[in-house]
Short mmCIF file of C-alpha atoms in Angstrom, two decimals:
data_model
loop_
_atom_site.label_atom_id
_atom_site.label_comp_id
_atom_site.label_asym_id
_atom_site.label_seq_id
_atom_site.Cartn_x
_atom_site.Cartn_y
_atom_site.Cartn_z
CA UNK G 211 0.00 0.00 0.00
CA UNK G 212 1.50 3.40 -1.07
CA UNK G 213 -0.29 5.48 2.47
CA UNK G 214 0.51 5.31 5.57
CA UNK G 215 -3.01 6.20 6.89
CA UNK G 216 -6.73 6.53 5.36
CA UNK G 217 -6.13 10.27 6.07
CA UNK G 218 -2.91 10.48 3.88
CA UNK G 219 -5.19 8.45 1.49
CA UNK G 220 -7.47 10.89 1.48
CA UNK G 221 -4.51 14.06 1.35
CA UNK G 222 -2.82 12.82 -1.60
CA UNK G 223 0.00 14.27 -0.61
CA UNK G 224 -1.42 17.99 -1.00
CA UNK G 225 -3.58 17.34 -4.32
CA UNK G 226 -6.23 15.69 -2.77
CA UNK G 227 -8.94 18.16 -4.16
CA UNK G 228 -7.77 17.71 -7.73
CA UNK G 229 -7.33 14.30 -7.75
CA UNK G 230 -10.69 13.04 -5.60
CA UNK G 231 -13.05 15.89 -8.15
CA UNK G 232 -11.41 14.13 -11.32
CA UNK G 233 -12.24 10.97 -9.83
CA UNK G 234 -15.45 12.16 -8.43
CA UNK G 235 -16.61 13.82 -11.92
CA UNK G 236 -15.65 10.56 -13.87
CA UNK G 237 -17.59 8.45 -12.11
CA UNK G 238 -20.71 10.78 -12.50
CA UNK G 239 -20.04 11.10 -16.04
CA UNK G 240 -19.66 7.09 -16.64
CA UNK G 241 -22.96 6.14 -13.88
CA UNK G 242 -24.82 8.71 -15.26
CA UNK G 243 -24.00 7.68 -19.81
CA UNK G 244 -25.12 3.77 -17.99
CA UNK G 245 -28.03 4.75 -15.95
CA UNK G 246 -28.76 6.94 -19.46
CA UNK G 247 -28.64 3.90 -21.86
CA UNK G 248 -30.67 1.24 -19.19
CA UNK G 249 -33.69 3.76 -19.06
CA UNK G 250 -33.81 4.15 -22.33
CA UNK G 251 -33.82 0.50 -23.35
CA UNK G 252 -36.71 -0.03 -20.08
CA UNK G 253 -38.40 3.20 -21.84
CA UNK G 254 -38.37 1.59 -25.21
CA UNK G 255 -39.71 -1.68 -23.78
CA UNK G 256 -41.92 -0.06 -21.83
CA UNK G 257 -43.72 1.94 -24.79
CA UNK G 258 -43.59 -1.81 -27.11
CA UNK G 259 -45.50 -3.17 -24.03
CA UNK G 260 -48.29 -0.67 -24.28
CA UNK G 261 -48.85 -0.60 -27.55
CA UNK G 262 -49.17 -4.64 -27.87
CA UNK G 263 -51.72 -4.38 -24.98
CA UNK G 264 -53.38 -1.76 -26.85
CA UNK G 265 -53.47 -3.67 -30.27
CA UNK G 266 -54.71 -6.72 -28.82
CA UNK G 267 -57.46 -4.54 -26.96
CA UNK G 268 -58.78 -3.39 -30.32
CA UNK G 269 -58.80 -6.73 -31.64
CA UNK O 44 -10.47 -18.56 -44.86
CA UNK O 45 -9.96 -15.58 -42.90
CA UNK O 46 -11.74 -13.22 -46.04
CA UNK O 47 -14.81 -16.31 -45.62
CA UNK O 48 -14.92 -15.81 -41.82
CA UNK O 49 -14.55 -11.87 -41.85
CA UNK O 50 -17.59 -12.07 -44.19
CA UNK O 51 -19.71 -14.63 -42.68
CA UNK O 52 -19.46 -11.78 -39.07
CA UNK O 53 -20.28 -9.26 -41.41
CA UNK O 54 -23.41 -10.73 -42.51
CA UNK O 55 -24.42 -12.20 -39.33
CA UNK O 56 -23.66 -8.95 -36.97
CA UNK O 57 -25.06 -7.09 -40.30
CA UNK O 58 -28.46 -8.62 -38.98
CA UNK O 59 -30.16 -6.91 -36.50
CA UNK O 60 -32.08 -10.16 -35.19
CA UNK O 61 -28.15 -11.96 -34.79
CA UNK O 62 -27.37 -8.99 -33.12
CA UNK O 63 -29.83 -8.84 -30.71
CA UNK O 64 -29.28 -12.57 -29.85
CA UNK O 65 -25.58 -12.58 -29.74
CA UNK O 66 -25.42 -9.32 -27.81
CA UNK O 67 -28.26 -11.19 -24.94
CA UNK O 68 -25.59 -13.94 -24.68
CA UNK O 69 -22.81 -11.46 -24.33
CA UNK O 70 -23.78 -8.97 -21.76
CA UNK O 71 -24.16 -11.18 -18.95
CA UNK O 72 -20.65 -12.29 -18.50
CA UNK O 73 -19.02 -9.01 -20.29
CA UNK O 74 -20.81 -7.12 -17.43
CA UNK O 75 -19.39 -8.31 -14.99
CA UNK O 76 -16.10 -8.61 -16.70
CA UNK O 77 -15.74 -4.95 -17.69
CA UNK O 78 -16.74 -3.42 -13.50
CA UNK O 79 -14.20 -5.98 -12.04
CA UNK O 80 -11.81 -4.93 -14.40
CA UNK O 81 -12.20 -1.49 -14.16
CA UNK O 82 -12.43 -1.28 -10.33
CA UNK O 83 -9.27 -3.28 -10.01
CA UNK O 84 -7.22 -1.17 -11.99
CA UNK O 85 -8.38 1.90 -10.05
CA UNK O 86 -7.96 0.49 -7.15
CA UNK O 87 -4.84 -0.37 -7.86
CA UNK O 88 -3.80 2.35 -9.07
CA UNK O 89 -5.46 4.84 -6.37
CA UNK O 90 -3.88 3.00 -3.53
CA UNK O 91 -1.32 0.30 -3.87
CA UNK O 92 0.31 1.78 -6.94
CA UNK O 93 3.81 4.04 -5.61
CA UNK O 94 4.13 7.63 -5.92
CA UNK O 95 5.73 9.85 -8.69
CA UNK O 96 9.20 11.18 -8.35
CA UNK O 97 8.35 14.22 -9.48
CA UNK O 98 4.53 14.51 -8.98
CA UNK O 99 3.69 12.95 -5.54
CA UNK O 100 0.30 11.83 -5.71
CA UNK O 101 -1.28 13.94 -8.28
CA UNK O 102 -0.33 11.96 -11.10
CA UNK O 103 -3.12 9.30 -9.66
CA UNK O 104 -5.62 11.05 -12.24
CA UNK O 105 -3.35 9.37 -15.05
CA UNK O 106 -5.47 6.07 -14.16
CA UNK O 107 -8.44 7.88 -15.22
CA UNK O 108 -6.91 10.54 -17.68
CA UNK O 109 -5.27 7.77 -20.56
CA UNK O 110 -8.16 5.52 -20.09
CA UNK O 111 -10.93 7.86 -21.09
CA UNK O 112 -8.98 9.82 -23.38
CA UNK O 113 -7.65 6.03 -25.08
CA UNK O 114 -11.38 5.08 -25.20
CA UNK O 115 -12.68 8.52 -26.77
CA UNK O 116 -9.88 7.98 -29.72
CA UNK O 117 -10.70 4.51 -30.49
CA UNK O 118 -14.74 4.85 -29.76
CA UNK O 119 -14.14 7.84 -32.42
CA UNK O 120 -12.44 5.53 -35.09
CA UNK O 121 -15.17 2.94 -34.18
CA UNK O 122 -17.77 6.08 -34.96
CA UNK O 123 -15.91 6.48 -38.26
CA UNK O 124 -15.70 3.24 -39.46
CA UNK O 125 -19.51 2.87 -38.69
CA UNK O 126 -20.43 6.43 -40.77
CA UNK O 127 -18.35 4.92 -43.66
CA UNK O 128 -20.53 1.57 -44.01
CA UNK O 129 -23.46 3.65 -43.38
CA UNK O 130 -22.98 6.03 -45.85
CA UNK O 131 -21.67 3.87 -48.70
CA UNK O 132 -23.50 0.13 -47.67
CA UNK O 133 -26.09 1.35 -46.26
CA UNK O 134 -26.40 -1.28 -44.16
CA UNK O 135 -28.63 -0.91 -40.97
CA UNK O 136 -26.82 -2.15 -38.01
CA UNK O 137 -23.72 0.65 -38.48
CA UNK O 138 -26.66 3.18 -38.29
CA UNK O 139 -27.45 1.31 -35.20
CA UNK O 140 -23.65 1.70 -34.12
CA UNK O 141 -23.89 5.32 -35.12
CA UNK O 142 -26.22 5.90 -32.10
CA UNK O 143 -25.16 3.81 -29.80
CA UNK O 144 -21.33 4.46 -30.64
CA UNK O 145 -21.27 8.07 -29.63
CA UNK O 146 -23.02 9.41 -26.41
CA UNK O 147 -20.36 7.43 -24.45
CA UNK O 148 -17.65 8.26 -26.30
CA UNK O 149 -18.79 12.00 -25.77
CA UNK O 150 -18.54 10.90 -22.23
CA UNK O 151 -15.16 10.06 -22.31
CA UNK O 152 -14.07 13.15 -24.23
CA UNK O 153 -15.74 15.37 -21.10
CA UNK O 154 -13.42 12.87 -18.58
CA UNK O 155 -10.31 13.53 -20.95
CA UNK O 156 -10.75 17.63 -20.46
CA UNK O 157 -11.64 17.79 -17.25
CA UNK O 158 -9.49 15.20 -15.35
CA UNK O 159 -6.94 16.94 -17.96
CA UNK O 160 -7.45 20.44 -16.50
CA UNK O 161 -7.57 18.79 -13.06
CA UNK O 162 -4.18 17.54 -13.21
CA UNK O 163 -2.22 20.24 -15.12
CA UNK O 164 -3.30 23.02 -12.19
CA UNK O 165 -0.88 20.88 -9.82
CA UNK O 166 1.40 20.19 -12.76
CA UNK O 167 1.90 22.74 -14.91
CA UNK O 168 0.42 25.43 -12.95
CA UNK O 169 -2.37 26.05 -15.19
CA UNK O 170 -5.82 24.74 -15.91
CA UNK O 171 -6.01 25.57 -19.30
CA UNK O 172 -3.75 26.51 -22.25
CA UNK O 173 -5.21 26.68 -26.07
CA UNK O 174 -2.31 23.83 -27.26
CA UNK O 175 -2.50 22.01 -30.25
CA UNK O 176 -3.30 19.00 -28.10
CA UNK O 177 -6.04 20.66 -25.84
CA UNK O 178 -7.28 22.03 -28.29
CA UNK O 179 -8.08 19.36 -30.47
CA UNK O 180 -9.52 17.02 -27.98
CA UNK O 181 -12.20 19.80 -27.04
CA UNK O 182 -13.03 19.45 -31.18
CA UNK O 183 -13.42 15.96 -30.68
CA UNK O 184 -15.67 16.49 -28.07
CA UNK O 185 -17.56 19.29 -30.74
CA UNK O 186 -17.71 15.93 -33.32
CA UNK O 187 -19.11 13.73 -30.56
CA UNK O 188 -22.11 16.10 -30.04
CA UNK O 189 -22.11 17.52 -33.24
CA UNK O 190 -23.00 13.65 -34.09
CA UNK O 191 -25.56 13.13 -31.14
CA UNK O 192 -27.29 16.46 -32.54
CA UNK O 193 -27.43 15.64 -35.92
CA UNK O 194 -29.19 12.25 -35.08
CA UNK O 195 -31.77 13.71 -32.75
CA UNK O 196 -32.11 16.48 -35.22
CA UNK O 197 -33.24 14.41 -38.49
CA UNK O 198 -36.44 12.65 -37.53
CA UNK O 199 -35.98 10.05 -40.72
CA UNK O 200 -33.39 7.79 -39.13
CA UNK O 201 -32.42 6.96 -42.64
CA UNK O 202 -31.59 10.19 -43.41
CA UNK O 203 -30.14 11.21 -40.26
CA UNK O 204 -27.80 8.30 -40.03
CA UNK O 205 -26.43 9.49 -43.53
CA UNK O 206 -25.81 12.81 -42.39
CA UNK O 207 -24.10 11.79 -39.12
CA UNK O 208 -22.11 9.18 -40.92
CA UNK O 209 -20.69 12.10 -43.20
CA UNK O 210 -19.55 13.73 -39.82
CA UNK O 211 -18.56 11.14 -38.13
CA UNK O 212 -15.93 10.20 -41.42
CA UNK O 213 -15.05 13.82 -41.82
CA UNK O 214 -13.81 13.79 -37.81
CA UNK O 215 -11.74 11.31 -38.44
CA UNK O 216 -9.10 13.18 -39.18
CA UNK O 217 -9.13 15.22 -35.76
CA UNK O 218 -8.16 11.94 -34.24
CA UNK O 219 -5.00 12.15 -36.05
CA UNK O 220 -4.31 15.43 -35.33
CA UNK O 221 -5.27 14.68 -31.45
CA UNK O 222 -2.78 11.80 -31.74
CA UNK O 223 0.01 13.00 -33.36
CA UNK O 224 -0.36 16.77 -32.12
CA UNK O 225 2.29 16.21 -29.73
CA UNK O 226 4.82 14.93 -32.24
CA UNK O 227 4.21 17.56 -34.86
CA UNK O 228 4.09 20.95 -33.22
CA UNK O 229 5.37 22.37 -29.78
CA UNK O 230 2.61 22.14 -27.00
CA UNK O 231 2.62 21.96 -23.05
CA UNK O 232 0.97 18.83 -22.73
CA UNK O 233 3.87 15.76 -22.94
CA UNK O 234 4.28 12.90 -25.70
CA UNK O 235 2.47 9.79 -24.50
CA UNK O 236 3.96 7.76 -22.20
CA UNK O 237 2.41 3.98 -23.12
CA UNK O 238 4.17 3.34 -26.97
CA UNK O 239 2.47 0.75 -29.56
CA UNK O 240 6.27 0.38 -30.51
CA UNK O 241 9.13 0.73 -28.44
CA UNK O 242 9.63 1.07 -24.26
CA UNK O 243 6.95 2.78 -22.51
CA UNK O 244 8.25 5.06 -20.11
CA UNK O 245 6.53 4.69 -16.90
CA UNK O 246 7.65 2.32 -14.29
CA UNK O 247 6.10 -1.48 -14.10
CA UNK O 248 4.39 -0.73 -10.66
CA UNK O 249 2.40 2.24 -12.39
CA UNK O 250 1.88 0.51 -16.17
CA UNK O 251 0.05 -2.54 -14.62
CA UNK O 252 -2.46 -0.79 -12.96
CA UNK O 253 -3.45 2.00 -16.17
CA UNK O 254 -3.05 -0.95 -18.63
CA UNK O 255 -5.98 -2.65 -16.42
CA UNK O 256 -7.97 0.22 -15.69
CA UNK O 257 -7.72 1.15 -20.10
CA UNK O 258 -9.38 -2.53 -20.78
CA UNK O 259 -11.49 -2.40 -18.19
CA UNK O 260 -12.84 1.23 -19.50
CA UNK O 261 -12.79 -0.23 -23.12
CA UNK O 262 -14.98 -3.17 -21.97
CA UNK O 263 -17.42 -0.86 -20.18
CA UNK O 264 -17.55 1.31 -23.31
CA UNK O 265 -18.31 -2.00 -24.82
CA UNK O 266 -21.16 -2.06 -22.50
CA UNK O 267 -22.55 0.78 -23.31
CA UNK O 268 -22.60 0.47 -26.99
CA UNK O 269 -24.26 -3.02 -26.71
CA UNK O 270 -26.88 -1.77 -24.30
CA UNK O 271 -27.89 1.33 -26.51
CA UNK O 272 -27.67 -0.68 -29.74
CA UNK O 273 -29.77 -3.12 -29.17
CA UNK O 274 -32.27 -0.88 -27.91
CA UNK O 275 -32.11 0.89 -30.63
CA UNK O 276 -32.84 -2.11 -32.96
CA UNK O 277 -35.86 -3.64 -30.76
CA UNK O 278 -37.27 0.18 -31.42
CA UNK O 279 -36.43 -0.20 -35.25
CA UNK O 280 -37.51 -3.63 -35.80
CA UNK O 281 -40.30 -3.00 -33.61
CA UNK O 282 -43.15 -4.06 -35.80
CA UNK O 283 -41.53 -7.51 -36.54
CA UNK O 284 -42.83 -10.41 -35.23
CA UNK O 285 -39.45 -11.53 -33.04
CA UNK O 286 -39.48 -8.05 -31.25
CA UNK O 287 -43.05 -8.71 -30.67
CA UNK O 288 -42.45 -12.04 -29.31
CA UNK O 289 -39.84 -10.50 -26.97
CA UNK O 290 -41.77 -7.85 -25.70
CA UNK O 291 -45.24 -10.26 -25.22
CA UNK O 292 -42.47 -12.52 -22.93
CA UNK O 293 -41.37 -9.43 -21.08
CA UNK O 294 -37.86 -10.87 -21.77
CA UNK O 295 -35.42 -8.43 -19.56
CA UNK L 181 -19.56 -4.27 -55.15
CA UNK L 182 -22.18 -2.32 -57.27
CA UNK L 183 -21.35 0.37 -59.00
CA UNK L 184 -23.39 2.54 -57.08
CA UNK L 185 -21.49 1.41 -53.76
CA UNK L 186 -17.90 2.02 -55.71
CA UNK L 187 -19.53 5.48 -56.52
CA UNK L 188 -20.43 6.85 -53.51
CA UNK L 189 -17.28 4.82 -51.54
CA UNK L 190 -14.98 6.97 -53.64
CA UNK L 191 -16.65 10.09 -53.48
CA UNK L 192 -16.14 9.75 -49.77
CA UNK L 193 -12.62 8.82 -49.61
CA UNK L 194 -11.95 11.81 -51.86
CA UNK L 195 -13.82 13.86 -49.46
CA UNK L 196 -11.95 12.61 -46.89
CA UNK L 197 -8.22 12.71 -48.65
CA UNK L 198 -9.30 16.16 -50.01
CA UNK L 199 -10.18 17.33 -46.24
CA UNK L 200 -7.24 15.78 -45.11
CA UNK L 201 -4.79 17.53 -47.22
CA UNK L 202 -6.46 21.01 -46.58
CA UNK L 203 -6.21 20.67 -43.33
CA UNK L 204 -2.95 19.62 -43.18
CA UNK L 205 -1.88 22.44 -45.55
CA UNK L 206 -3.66 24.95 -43.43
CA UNK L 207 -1.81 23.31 -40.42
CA UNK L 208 1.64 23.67 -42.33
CA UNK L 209 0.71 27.41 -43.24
CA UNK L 210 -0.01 28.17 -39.43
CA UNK L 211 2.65 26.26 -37.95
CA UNK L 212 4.10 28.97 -36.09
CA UNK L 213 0.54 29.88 -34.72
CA UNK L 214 0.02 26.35 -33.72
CA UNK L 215 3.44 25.70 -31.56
CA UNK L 216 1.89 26.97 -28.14
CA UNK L 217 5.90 28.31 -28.24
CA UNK L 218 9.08 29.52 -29.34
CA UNK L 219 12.35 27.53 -28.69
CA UNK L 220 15.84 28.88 -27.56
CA UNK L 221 16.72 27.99 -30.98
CA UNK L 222 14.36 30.03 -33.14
CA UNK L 223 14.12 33.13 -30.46
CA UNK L 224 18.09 33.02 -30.89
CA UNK L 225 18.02 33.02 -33.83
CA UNK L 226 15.79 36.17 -34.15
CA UNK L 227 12.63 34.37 -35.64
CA UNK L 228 10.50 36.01 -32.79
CA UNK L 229 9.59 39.20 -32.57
CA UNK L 230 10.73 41.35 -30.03
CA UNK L 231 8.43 43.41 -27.84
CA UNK L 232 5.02 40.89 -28.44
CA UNK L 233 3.05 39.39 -26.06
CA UNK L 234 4.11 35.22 -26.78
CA UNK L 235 5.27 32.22 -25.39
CA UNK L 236 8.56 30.33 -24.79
CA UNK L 237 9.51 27.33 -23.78
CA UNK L 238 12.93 25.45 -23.21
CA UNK L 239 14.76 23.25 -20.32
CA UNK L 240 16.37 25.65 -17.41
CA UNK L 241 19.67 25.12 -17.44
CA UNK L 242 22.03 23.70 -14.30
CA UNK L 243 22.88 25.60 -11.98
CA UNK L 244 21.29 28.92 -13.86
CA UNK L 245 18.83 29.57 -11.18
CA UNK L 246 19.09 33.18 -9.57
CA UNK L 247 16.84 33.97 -6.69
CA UNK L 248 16.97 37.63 -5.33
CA UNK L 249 15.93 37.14 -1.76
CA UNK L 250 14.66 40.62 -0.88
CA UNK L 251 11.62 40.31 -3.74
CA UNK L 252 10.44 37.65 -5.75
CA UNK L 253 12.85 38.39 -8.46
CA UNK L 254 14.36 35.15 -9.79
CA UNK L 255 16.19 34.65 -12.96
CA UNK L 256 17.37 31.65 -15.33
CA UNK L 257 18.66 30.43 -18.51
CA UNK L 258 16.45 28.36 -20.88
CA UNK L 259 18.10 25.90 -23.08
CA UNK L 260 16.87 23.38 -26.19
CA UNK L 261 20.71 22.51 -27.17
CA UNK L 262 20.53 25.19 -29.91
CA UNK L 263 20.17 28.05 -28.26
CA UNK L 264 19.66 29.89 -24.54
CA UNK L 265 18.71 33.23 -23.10
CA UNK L 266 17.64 34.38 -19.72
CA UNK L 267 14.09 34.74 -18.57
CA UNK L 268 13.10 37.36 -15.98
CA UNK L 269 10.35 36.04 -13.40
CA UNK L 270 8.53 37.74 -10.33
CA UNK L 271 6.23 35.76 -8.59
CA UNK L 272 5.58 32.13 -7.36
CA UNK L 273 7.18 29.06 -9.45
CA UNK L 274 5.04 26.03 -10.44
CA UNK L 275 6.05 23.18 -7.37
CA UNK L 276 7.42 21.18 -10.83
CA UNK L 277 9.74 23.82 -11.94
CA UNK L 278 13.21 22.90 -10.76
CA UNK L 279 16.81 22.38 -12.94
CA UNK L 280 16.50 20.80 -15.53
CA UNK L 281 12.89 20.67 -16.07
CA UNK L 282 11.24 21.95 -19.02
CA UNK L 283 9.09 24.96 -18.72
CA UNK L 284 6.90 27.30 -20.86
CA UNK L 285 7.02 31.01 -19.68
CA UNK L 286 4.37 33.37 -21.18
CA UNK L 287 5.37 37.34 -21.48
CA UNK L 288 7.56 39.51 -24.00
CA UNK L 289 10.64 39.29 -25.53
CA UNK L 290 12.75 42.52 -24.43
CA UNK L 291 16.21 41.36 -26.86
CA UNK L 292 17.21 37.99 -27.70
CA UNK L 293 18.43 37.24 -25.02
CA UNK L 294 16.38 38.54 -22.04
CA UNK L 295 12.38 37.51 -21.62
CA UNK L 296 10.07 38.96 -19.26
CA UNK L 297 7.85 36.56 -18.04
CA UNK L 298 4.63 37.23 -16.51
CA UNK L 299 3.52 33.30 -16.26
CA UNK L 300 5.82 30.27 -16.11
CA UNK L 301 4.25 26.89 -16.16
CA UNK L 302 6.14 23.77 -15.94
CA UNK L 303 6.31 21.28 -18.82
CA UNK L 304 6.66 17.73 -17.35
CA UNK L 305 7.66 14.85 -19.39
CA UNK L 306 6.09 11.34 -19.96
CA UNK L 307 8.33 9.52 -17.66
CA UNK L 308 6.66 7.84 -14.26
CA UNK L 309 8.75 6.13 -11.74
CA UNK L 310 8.58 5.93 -7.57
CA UNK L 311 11.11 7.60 -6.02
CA UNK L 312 13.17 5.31 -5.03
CA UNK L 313 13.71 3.68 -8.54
CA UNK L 314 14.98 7.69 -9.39
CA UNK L 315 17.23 6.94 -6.30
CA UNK L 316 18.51 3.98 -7.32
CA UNK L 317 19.17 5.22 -11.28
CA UNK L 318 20.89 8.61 -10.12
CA UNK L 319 23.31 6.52 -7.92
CA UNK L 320 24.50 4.08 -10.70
CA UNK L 321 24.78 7.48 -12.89
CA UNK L 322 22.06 6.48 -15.47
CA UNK L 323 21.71 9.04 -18.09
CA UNK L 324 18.14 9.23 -17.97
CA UNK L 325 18.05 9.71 -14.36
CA UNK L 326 18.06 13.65 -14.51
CA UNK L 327 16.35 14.09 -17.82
CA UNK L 328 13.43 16.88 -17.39
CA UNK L 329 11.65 17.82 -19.73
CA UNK L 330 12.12 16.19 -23.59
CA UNK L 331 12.20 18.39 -26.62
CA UNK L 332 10.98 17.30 -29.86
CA UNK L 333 13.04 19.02 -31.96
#
């Protein structure tokens, strides 16, 4: 392990605020372009769904 | 034999139905794959991997840095190849890779400029400078939305994948220019520091952990693209009679 | 491949080669603008003007380093192998900049060999090692061991 502590973890030496927002604002980025692409497969599915109950309804 | 097999893919992954299967049996173990992969090489690389002799600590962002800027580059190829079969074949499933190709890779190309910015304040003593190599990676980022835009802009999807695929071809040459930009003209950012050819120069301790961290940000890219493609093809092909199947099963 | 397909696949390549080469014409014809800086060599060598707001950019040389301890003042010599002047500095130095190192200093050119610099930012290289591995290769004299900054060209 390259700290002594969780704190020096956590200092990064003295570039602990660059290096914890890079980190911090790639991981939004990333969740957020996954979260993004599952919704809009659920959303697609989701409209499909409705309009097969909706055909068969008219039937 | 190889010519055979490369066409026999073609025509199979060229078919959005073979797609759609292939990618269901995929995902499942890729998943899983890609997150391990990723989080180890972080991890790795956050806390067990040593310090810079120069640096200190700061250079930590390289484990995110190379990996999204790596994956922006090649997803941007991957966007070009896919505009030139779209434009020229036609064929449907590089439209389909068209979408699903970029929105990530415009991800990435955010990550590249800001963890960029983040680490040359502690390095170089600036956040910004308009360099050739700066510079041209906040164009790529213009030709990943510029993409996006056109896509959502053109409601035929026909017609919109042709004019994306045009941009998407044209931008290929900014990736050379973000590669090589270093080489060619004088700028503050530094050459690159993994070589195809030839000795990297970063220490073994520190070239494990990015080398993990790249595949394991390639293989979530890989991720990504599946999961929006095939949604985009159940949407397509959503008045045949397989989609219907699928969605009357509720298949997640 | 239809003709169609061989139509419209070399309409784009051309597109594409014919892009290419503007671009890297217009690239060619703005070289100067598109080097973020000057080098030792070409400010030397009178190629920048004198007077303008620009950039240069160069290794400091050994043991070049003058710090006036009453102000901020510190001054040192820039080198690229070709060519070296002094650059003037008043303020706080980048925690990279050291001998050695390369570093880009923004300001004006007073003569060809004196720059005032208002900004100087330090230009690491692509080299990564712990510590003690730098140790270890300054003791056995490696050559690499106190390489800053690398040039191209």
């Amino acid at each position: 392990m390259a700290f002594e502590s969780f704190a020096d973890f956590l200092a990064m030496g003295k570039h602990g605020f660059y290096v914890w927002s890079a980190y911090g604002i790639s991981a939004f980025l990333v969740i957020t372009s996954m979260v993004l692409a599952l919704r809009g497969q659920g959303r697609v599915r989701q409209t499909l769904a409705r309009q097969q109950r909706r055909a068969e309804v008219d039937k | 034999m190889v010519w055979q097999t490369i066409k026999r893919w073609y025509h199979m992954l060229g078919s959005p139905r073979y797609f759609h299967t292939f990618s269901s049996r995929v995902l499942p173990w890729l998943t899983p794959i890609a997150l391990i992969t990723l989080v180890t090489g972080l991890v790795w690389g956050l806390v067990f991997a040593p310090s810079d002799y120069q640096q200190g600590n700061s250079y930590r962002i390289i484990f995110i840095h190379v990996p999204a800027s790596s994956g922006a580059l090649m997803g941007y190829m991957a966007l070009g190849v896919s505009g030139l079969v779209a434009v020229v074949w036609r064929m449907k499933m590089a439209e389909v890779m068209l979408k699903a190709i970029a929105p990530f890779g415009a991800a990435l190309a955010a990550i590249s400029l800001i963890t960029g910015s983040l680490w040359g304040k502690p390095t170089w003593g600036t956040y910004w400078q308009w360099d050739a190599r700066m510079t041209s990676m906040l164009i790529l980022l213009f030709m990943y939305v510029g993409v996006i835009a056109l896509q959502n802009v053109i409601r035929e999807p026909r017609q919109a994948a042709r004019a994306a695929g045009l941009l998407a071809i044209v931008g290929v040459i900014n990736v050379v220019i973000v590669k090589y930009s270093v080489e060619w003209v004088q700028t503050l950012h530094q050459g690159s520091t993994l070589k195809l050819f030839g000795e990297s120069t970063i220490n073994p301790a520190m070239k494990y952990p990015l080398l993990i961290s790249m595949l394991g940000m390639w293989l979530l890219y890989a991720v990504n693209v599946l999961v929006r493609a095939r949604t985009e093809v159940e949407w397509r092909e959503r008045r045949s009679k397989w989609v219907q199947t699928l969605i009357r099963k509720g298949d997640q | 491949m239809n003709s169609v397909r061989k139509q419209r696949l070399i309409l784009v390549l051309a597109v594409l080669v014919g892009l290419g080469i503007a671009v890297g014409l217009m690239f060619y014809a703005l070289r100067q603008n598109i080097n973020l800086f000057y080098t030792p060599q070409q400010v030397v060598a009178g190629e920048a003007p004198l007077g303008a707001q620009m950039r240069v950019g160069g290794l400091v040389v050994d043991g070049s380093v003058k710090r006036n301890e009453e102000t901020l003042d510190v001054a040192f010599d820039i080198t690229d192998g070709k060519g070296s002047f002094t650059v003037h500095y008043q303020g706080i130095l980048p925690d990279l900049f050291r001998e050695g190192q390369g570093i880009v200093a923004n300001g004006t050119l007073i003569s060809t060999s004196r720059f005032e610099a208002e900004e100087v930012l330090a230009k690491h290289d692509e080299t990564y090692m712990p510590p003690e591995v730098q140790d270890a290769l300054e003791k056995a004299g490696h050559p690499g061991a106190k390489k800053g900054g690398e040039y191209n060209e």
